């Protein structure tokens, strides 16, 4: 066992759970490469051997992952259908699985993925950032996610905040993703993705209200990649300031030292506007996927 694993799960480095294990330099990067390759191979098997996966516009995602401008971060957002969405949604044919540098960072629920020391170490090696649901958009690990965007990395989020297996419109989005877009030093390329089928591969209520012990097979997975979204943040900030002048939605707990000194009411307006735009893009993709990628008869 690598030195440093005999610590409490809650032990922090600079306020961040097991940040040392998430560093590319940890043990020369070998543990990260092993985990990324193993998990990627699992994703490939589930997506292509056990099930059938169809991807629309996958080349756009591949190009942005491999060759976007230097220093420009990529932020992918998607609906959340199962606990297998990530990593299996990256297991489609042609997607790289063994290059740890190209692998995404992802926000992961602390109460699911970081229950103990072993899980915490594993998911940290897999480039997961623990998020405390209900902990607010300015919790310390959101600052870590912001650091990764500042590095020009690729980050994936599920802005709905939890799994939803119903065939229903995209729910109201949490504001964490919007706050990352607004706070990033370089505005990230935001790419919406919608998928279907993972709810059949890993249903939440399979037997006695529990998930199956292993992924199910002979299902169809469909992934629809959208086009990059553009956000005119200076204009959106001005709109937020204007809309918030008559607002009383302030608790006094949000910092004014970010976003050029916007008060809490303006921050709320800004995050709501960005979230609404993302939700609209996801819902449009969902509608497109239902008409374009019809189930086989």
GROMACS .gro file of N, CA and C in nm, residues 13-17 19 22-23 32 68 71-75 105-107 124 127 129 131 137-155 157 176 179-186 188 258:
model
  159
   13UNK      N    1  -0.570   1.795   0.266
   13UNK     CA    2  -0.448   1.865   0.229
   13UNK      C    3  -0.494   2.000   0.176
   14UNK      N    4  -0.468   2.106   0.253
   14UNK     CA    5  -0.518   2.237   0.211
   14UNK      C    6  -0.669   2.241   0.206
   15UNK      N    7  -0.736   2.158   0.292
   15UNK     CA    8  -0.882   2.157   0.292
   15UNK      C    9  -0.943   2.069   0.187
   16UNK      N   10  -0.862   1.990   0.115
   16UNK     CA   11  -0.913   1.908   0.006
   16UNK      C   12  -0.882   1.761   0.031
   17UNK      N   13  -0.986   1.678   0.022
   17UNK     CA   14  -0.971   1.537   0.053
   17UNK      C   15  -0.871   1.468  -0.040
   19UNK      N   16  -0.597   1.525  -0.177
   19UNK     CA   17  -0.552   1.596  -0.297
   19UNK      C   18  -0.420   1.540  -0.348
   22UNK      N   19  -0.458   1.288  -0.613
   22UNK     CA   20  -0.512   1.338  -0.739
   22UNK      C   21  -0.406   1.405  -0.826
   23UNK      N   22  -0.287   1.423  -0.772
   23UNK     CA   23  -0.182   1.491  -0.848
   23UNK      C   24  -0.121   1.398  -0.952
   32UNK      N   25  -0.224   0.644  -1.140
   32UNK     CA   26  -0.330   0.709  -1.218
   32UNK      C   27  -0.345   0.641  -1.353
   68UNK      N   28  -0.805   2.108  -2.865
   68UNK     CA   29  -0.857   2.244  -2.846
   68UNK      C   30  -0.738   2.338  -2.823
   71UNK      N   31  -0.442   2.597  -2.326
   71UNK     CA   32  -0.484   2.680  -2.214
   71UNK      C   33  -0.633   2.704  -2.204
   72UNK      N   34  -0.710   2.656  -2.303
   72UNK     CA   35  -0.856   2.676  -2.301
   72UNK      C   36  -0.922   2.552  -2.240
   73UNK      N   37  -0.992   2.567  -2.129
   73UNK     CA   38  -1.055   2.451  -2.066
   73UNK      C   39  -1.179   2.405  -2.141
   74UNK      N   40  -1.212   2.278  -2.122
   74UNK     CA   41  -1.333   2.219  -2.177
   74UNK      C   42  -1.423   2.178  -2.063
   75UNK      N   43  -1.549   2.217  -2.069
   75UNK     CA   44  -1.647   2.181  -1.967
   75UNK      C   45  -1.763   2.110  -2.037
  105UNK      N   46  -1.162   1.528  -1.578
  105UNK     CA   47  -1.191   1.541  -1.436
  105UNK      C   48  -1.343   1.540  -1.424
  106UNK      N   49  -1.394   1.491  -1.314
  106UNK     CA   50  -1.539   1.486  -1.298
  106UNK      C   51  -1.576   1.514  -1.153
  107UNK      N   52  -1.686   1.585  -1.134
  107UNK     CA   53  -1.739   1.608  -1.000
  107UNK      C   54  -1.814   1.482  -0.957
  124UNK      N   55  -0.982   0.924  -0.651
  124UNK     CA   56  -0.888   1.034  -0.669
  124UNK      C   57  -0.790   1.003  -0.782
  127UNK      N   58  -0.922   1.080  -1.122
  127UNK     CA   59  -0.947   1.220  -1.154
  127UNK      C   60  -1.089   1.263  -1.118
  129UNK      N   61  -1.333   1.459  -0.837
  129UNK     CA   62  -1.330   1.565  -0.735
  129UNK      C   63  -1.453   1.549  -0.647
  131UNK      N   64  -1.761   1.615  -0.420
  131UNK     CA   65  -1.851   1.727  -0.396
  131UNK      C   66  -1.952   1.686  -0.289
  137UNK      N   67  -2.218   2.620  -0.357
  137UNK     CA   68  -2.135   2.633  -0.476
  137UNK      C   69  -1.997   2.689  -0.446
  138UNK      N   70  -1.976   2.734  -0.324
  138UNK     CA   71  -1.845   2.788  -0.289
  138UNK      C   72  -1.770   2.697  -0.191
  139UNK      N   73  -1.807   2.570  -0.186
  139UNK     CA   74  -1.733   2.476  -0.103
  139UNK      C   75  -1.593   2.456  -0.160
  140UNK      N   76  -1.501   2.411  -0.076
  140UNK     CA   77  -1.360   2.406  -0.113
  140UNK      C   78  -1.333   2.321  -0.237
  141UNK      N   79  -1.405   2.211  -0.253
  141UNK     CA   80  -1.377   2.126  -0.369
  141UNK      C   81  -1.429   2.187  -0.500
  142UNK      N   82  -1.521   2.281  -0.492
  142UNK     CA   83  -1.557   2.356  -0.613
  142UNK      C   84  -1.442   2.447  -0.653
  143UNK      N   85  -1.369   2.496  -0.554
  143UNK     CA   86  -1.249   2.574  -0.586
  143UNK      C   87  -1.144   2.486  -0.652
  144UNK      N   88  -1.138   2.360  -0.612
  144UNK     CA   89  -1.046   2.268  -0.680
  144UNK      C   90  -1.087   2.247  -0.825
  145UNK      N   91  -1.217   2.231  -0.849
  145UNK     CA   92  -1.266   2.218  -0.987
  145UNK      C   93  -1.231   2.343  -1.068
  146UNK      N   94  -1.243   2.458  -1.004
  146UNK     CA   95  -1.206   2.583  -1.071
  146UNK      C   96  -1.056   2.585  -1.104
  147UNK      N   97  -0.975   2.531  -1.014
  147UNK     CA   98  -0.831   2.522  -1.040
  147UNK      C   99  -0.803   2.437  -1.163
  148UNK      N  100  -0.877   2.328  -1.179
  148UNK     CA  101  -0.855   2.242  -1.296
  148UNK      C  102  -0.893   2.315  -1.425
  149UNK      N  103  -1.000   2.392  -1.421
  149UNK     CA  104  -1.035   2.472  -1.539
  149UNK      C  105  -0.928   2.577  -1.564
  150UNK      N  106  -0.874   2.634  -1.457
  150UNK     CA  107  -0.768   2.734  -1.472
  150UNK      C  108  -0.644   2.673  -1.535
  151UNK      N  109  -0.625   2.543  -1.517
  151UNK     CA  110  -0.513   2.472  -1.578
  151UNK      C  111  -0.538   2.440  -1.725
  152UNK      N  112  -0.659   2.469  -1.774
  152UNK     CA  113  -0.693   2.437  -1.912
  152UNK      C  114  -0.738   2.294  -1.930
  153UNK      N  115  -0.781   2.228  -1.823
  153UNK     CA  116  -0.817   2.086  -1.828
  153UNK      C  117  -0.962   2.067  -1.875
  154UNK      N  118  -0.998   1.939  -1.889
  154UNK     CA  119  -1.134   1.900  -1.924
  154UNK      C  120  -1.206   1.856  -1.798
  155UNK      N  121  -1.321   1.916  -1.772
  155UNK     CA  122  -1.403   1.883  -1.655
  155UNK      C  123  -1.543   1.845  -1.701
  157UNK      N  124  -1.942   1.768  -1.567
  157UNK     CA  125  -2.035   1.782  -1.455
  157UNK      C  126  -2.173   1.729  -1.495
  176UNK      N  127  -2.386   2.522  -0.950
  176UNK     CA  128  -2.242   2.502  -0.939
  176UNK      C  129  -2.170   2.511  -1.072
  179UNK      N  130  -2.147   2.864  -1.190
  179UNK     CA  131  -2.049   2.942  -1.115
  179UNK      C  132  -1.908   2.917  -1.166
  180UNK      N  133  -1.879   2.793  -1.207
  180UNK     CA  134  -1.747   2.761  -1.261
  180UNK      C  135  -1.724   2.833  -1.394
  181UNK      N  136  -1.827   2.838  -1.476
  181UNK     CA  137  -1.815   2.908  -1.605
  181UNK      C  138  -1.788   3.056  -1.581
  182UNK      N  139  -1.861   3.114  -1.488
  182UNK     CA  140  -1.848   3.258  -1.463
  182UNK      C  141  -1.716   3.293  -1.396
  183UNK      N  142  -1.661   3.204  -1.314
  183UNK     CA  143  -1.543   3.235  -1.235
  183UNK      C  144  -1.412   3.197  -1.303
  184UNK      N  145  -1.416   3.113  -1.405
  184UNK     CA  146  -1.293   3.065  -1.468
  184UNK      C  147  -1.216   3.181  -1.531
  185UNK      N  148  -1.083   3.187  -1.512
  185UNK     CA  149  -1.002   3.294  -1.573
  185UNK      C  150  -1.014   3.298  -1.725
  186UNK      N  151  -1.020   3.180  -1.787
  186UNK     CA  152  -1.046   3.169  -1.931
  186UNK      C  153  -1.180   3.098  -1.945
  188UNK      N  154  -1.446   2.862  -2.032
  188UNK     CA  155  -1.432   2.730  -2.093
  188UNK      C  156  -1.522   2.711  -2.214
  258UNK      N  157  -1.554   3.804  -0.554
  258UNK     CA  158  -1.541   3.735  -0.681
  258UNK      C  159  -1.628   3.804  -0.785
   0.00000   0.00000   0.00000
